[in-house]
XYZ file of C-alpha atoms in Angstrom:
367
model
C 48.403 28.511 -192.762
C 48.043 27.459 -196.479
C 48.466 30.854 -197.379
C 51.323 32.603 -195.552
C 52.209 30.596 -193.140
C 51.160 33.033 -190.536
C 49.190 33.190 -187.858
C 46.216 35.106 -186.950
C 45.112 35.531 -182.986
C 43.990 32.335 -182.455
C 45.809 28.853 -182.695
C 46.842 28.028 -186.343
C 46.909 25.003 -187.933
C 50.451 23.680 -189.213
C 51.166 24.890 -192.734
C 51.204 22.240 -195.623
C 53.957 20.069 -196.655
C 55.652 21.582 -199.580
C 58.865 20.242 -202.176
C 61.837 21.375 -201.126
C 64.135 23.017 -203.600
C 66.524 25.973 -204.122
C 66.214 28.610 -206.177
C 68.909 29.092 -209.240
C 72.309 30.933 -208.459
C 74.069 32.444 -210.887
C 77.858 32.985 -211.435
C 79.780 34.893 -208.436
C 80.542 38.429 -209.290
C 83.724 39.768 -210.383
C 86.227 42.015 -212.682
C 86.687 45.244 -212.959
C 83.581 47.118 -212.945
C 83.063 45.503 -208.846
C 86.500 46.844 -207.962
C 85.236 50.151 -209.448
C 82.162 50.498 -207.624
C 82.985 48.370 -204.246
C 84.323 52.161 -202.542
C 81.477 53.842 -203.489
C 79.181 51.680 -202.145
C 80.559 50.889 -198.886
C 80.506 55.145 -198.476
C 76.792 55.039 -199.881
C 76.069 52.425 -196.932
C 77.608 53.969 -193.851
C 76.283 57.676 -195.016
C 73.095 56.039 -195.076
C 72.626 53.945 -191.842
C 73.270 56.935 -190.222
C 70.294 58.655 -192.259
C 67.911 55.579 -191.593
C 68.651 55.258 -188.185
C 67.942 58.923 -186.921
C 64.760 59.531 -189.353
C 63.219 56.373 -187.817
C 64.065 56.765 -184.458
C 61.163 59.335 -183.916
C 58.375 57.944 -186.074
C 58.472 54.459 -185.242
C 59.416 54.307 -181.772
C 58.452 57.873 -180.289
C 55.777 57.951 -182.473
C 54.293 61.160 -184.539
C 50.315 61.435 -183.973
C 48.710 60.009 -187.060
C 47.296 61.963 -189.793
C 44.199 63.829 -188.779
C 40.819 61.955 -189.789
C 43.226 59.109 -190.939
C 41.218 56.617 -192.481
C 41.153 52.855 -191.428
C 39.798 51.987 -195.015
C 42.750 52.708 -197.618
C 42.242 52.646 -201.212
C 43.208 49.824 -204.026
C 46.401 50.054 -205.645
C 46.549 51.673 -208.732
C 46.515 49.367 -211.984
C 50.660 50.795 -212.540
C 52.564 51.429 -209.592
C 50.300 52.528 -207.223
C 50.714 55.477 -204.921
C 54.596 55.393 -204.192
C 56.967 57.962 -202.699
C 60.151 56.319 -204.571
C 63.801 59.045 -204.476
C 64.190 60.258 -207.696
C 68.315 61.045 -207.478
C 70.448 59.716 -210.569
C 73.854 58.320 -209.361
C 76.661 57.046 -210.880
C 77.576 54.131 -209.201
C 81.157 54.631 -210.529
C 81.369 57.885 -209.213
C 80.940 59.088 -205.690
C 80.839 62.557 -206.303
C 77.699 62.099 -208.536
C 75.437 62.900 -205.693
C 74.261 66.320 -204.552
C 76.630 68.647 -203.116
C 79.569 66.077 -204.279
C 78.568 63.284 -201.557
C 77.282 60.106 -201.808
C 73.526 60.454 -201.156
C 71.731 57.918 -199.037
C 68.701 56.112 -200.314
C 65.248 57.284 -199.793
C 62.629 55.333 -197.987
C 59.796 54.261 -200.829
C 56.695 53.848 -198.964
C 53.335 52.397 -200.233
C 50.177 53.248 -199.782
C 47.085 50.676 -200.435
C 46.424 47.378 -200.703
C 48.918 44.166 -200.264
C 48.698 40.315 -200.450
C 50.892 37.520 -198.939
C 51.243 33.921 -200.363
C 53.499 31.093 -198.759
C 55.466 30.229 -201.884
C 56.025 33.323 -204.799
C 53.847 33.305 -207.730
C 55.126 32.592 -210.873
C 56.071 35.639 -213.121
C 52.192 34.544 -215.119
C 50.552 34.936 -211.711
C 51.629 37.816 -211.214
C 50.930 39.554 -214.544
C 47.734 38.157 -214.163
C 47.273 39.832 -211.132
C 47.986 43.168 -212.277
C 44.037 43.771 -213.136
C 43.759 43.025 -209.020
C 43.258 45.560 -206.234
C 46.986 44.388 -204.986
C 49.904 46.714 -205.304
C 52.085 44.660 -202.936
C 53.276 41.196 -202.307
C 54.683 39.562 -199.077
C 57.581 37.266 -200.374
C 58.925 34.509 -197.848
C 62.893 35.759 -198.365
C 64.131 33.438 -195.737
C 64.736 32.202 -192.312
C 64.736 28.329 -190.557
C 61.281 28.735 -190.184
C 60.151 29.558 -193.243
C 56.168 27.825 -194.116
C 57.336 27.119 -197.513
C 61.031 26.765 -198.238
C 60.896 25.871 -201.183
C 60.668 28.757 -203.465
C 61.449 27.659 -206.938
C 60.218 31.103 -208.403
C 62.274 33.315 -205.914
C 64.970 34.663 -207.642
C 67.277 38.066 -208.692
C 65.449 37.595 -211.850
C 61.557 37.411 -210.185
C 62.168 40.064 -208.360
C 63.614 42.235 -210.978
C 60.460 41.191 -213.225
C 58.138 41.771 -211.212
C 59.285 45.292 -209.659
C 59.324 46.315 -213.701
C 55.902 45.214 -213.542
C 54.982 47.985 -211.007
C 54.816 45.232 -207.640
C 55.963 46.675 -204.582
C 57.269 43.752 -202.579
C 56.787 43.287 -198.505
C 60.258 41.544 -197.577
C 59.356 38.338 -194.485
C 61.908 36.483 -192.823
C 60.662 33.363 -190.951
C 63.500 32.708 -188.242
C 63.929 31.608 -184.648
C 60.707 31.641 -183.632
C 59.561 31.682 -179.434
C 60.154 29.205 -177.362
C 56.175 29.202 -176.390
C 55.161 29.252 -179.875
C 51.456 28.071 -180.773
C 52.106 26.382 -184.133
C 53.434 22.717 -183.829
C 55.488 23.108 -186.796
C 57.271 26.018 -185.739
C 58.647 24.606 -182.576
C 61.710 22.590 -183.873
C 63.034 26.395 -184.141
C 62.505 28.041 -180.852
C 65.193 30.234 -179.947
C 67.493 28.649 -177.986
C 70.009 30.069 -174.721
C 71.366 32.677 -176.294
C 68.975 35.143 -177.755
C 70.787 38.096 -178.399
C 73.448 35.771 -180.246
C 71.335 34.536 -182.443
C 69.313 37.176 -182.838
C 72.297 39.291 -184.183
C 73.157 36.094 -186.637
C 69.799 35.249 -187.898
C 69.730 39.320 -188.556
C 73.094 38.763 -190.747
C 71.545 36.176 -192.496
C 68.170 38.235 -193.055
C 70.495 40.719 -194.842
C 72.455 38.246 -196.865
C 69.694 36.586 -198.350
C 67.832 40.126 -199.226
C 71.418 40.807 -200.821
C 70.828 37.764 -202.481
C 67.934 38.891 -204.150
C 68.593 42.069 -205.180
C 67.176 44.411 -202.502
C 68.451 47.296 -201.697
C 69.925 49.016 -198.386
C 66.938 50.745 -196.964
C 64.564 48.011 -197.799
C 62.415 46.462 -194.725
C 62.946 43.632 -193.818
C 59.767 42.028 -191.749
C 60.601 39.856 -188.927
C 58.327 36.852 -188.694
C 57.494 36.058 -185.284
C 54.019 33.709 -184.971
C 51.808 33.695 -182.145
C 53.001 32.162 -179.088
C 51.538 31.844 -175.343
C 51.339 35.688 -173.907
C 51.159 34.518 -170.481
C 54.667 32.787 -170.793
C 56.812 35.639 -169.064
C 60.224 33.982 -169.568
C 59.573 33.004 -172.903
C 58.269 36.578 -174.313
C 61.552 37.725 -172.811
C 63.519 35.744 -174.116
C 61.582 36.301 -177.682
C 62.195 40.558 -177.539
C 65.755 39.762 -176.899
C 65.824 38.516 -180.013
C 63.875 40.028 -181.777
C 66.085 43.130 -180.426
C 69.253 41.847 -181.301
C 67.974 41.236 -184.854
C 66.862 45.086 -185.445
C 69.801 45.834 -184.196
C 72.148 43.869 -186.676
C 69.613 44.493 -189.930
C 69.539 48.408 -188.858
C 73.778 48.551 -188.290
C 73.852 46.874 -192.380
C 71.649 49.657 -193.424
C 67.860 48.052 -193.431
C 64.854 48.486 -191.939
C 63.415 46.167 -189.045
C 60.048 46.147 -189.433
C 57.904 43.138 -187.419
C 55.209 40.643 -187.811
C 52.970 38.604 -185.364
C 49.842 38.332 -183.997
C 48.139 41.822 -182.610
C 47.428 39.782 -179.084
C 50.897 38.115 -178.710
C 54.013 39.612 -180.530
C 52.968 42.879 -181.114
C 51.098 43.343 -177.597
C 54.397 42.560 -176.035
C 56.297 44.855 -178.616
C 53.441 47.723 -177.904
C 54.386 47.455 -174.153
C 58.094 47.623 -174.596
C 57.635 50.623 -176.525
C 55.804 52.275 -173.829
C 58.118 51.250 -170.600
C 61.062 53.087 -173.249
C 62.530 49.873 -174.051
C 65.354 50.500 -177.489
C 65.854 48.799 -180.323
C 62.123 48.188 -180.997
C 60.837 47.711 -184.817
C 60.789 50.888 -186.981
C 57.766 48.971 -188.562
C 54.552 47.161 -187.357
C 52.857 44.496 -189.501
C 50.285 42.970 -186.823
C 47.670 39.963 -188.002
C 44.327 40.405 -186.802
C 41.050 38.772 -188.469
C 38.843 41.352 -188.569
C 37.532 40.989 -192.210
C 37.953 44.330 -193.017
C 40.999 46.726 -191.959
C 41.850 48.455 -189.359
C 45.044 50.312 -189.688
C 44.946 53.323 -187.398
C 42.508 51.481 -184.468
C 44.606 48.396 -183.333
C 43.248 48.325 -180.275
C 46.573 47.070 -178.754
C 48.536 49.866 -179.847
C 48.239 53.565 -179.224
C 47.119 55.976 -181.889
C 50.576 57.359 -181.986
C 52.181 54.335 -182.242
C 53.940 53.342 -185.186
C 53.011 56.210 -187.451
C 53.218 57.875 -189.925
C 54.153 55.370 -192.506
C 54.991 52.439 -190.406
C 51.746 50.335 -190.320
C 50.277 47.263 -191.906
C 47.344 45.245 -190.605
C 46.853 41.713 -192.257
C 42.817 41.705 -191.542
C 42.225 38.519 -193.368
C 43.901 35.103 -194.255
C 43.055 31.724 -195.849
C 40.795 32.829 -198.797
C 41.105 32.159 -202.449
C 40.916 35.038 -205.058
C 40.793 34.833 -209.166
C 42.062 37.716 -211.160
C 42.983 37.355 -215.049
C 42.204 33.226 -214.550
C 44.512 32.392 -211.609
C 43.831 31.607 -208.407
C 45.602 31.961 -205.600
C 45.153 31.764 -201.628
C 46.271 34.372 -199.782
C 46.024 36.890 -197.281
C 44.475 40.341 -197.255
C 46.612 42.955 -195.953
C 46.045 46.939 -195.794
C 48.984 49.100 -195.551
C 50.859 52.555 -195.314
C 54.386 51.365 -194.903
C 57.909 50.727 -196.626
C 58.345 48.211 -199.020
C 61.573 47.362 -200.922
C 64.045 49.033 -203.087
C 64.862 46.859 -206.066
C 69.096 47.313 -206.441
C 69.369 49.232 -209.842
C 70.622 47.009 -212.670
C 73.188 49.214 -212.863
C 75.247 48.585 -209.512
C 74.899 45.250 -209.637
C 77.612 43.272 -209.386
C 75.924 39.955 -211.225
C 76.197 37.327 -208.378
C 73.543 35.536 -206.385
C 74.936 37.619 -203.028
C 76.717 41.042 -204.636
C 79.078 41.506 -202.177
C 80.157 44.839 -203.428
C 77.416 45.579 -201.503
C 77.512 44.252 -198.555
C 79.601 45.152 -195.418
C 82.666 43.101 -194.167
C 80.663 42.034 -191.479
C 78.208 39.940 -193.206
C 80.702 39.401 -196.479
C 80.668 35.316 -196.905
């Protein structure tokens, strides 16, 4: 659609031709001060996989029950940073021992609270100081994937998202991959998944975590699986989508994200909500589910159980395809409310310079 590129619960219309371009890459990292830090963040990482992976297990999948008298209206951002739960630990990215107890600490989770918007292509850096007088805390960004709406992102760079996390944005990471073989949209269907599923879900996952890399998000980021709405009386082809879909959480969870989802509440995440249920692994840890209500409706999906996805681990888009002005620019977008992770900008300070650090990233997904 002409403002995400997703889709609600009914059939969407193909999203508008856009310029293609890349964004800017800057020189590859190097010297002395990688080679210093490249042990102590490969420790960092596996330390905190192993964290992420058991302290999600429960909430997203098993479920906690949500908060009593949880409300299904939550409250604007703040004008700063909004309500965030961000780790406050100092580290020395030279020195392992730096960290409590004389271990390397893994990152905290920063969750956000409030209101969010997602656009197809990224604001520019104006935009989105403008937009600071808004009720937005968060933006969806469009990181990557074959699928992507609008690939073309000329203002999607290390340097945007550095900028705009200074300027108290939390940002909602969405890859646009694979997509199902059943899918709706027109345009998405030169990208259905093809034979092998679990394949390419495990690559497109490696690729989801090179490109965050790329830009400068951290481990323990989500990273929001795009999946638009596709025909949920298709057996074969919604199995053949959660294979996927599965193999993908699996990869971006083993490098030390977070799989979080997106899709339709009567297609993608229906079929996710009844895999959870029948005990099915290697679900989402996350559930971003699109349904046009007009207002939200975070803790009453009527697709998913109460339990389901909580605490923390919800985000309803409730509207899509308006226009909003705030400080002179306007911008279409949709309206999301939210109580879930959002990104972890890599501090300046362990980063290695390039367009993908690789002192960050595992041998496994190392170009």
């Amino acid at each position: 659609m002409p403002a995400s590129g997703a889709t609600s619960t009914s059939t969407p219309p193909p999203p508008p031709a856009r310029p293609t371009a890349h964004p800017p890459s800057a020189p590859p990292p190097g010297g002395r001060a990688r080679a210093r830090t490249r042990s102590w963040r490969r420790a960092r990482l596996r330390i905190m996989v192993a964290a992420v992976v058991a302290a999600l297990a429960g909430a997203a999948l098993a479920g906690a029950p949500a908060p009593a008298g949880a409300p299904d209206r939550v409250a604007p951002a703040a004008p700063a940073a909004g309500p965030l739960a961000r780790d406050t630990a100092s580290l020395d990215p030279a020195d392992p021992t730096s960290a409590p107890g004389g271990a390397a600490a893994a990152p905290a989770l920063v969750h956000y609270v409030g209101q969010a918007f997602d656009t197809c292509e990224a604001p520019s850096l104006d935009v989105m100081r403008a937009w600071r007088s808004s009720p937005y805390g968060a933006v969806g960004i469009y990181f990557g994937g074959r699928g992507r709406g609008c690939p073309t992102q000329r203002e999607l760079t290390p340097a945007w998202v550095t900028s705009v996390d200074a300027m108290g944005w939390r940002l909602l990471p969405l890859f646009v991959g694979s997509q199902a073989p059943c899918v709706y949209a027109a345009a998405k269907r030169p990208f259905a998944i093809g034979s092998s599923p679990v394949s390419q879900g495990t690559r497109e996952g490696g690729d989801a975590v090179r490109a965050a890399q790329a830009l400068g998000l951290d481990v323990s980021s989500p990273l929001y699986l795009d999946i638009e709405a596709y025909d949920p009386g298709d057996a074969g082809c919604a199995a053949t989508t959660l294979s996927f879909v599965r193999a993908w959480n699996r990869e971006v969870t083993r490098l030390g994200y977070v799989p979080g989802y997106y899709s339709s509440a009567d297609t993608g995440v229906q079929d996710i909500e009844a895999a959870r249920r029948a005990g099915t692994k290697d679900l989402p840890a996350v559930m971003w589910f699109a349904r046009w209500l007009g207002r939200p409706a975070l803790y009453t999906e009527s697709v998913l159980q109460p339990e389901a996805w909580t605490p923390h681990a919800r985000i309803h888009q409730y509207a899509g395809n308006v226009s909003e002005t705030y400080g002179g620019r306007r911008v279409a977008i949709d309206r999301n409310a939210m109580d879930a992770p959002v990104a972890r900008v890599v501090p300046a300070a362990f980063r290695g310079g390039g367009t993908a650090d690789e002192a960050r990233l595992p041998d496994a997904v190392r170009p």
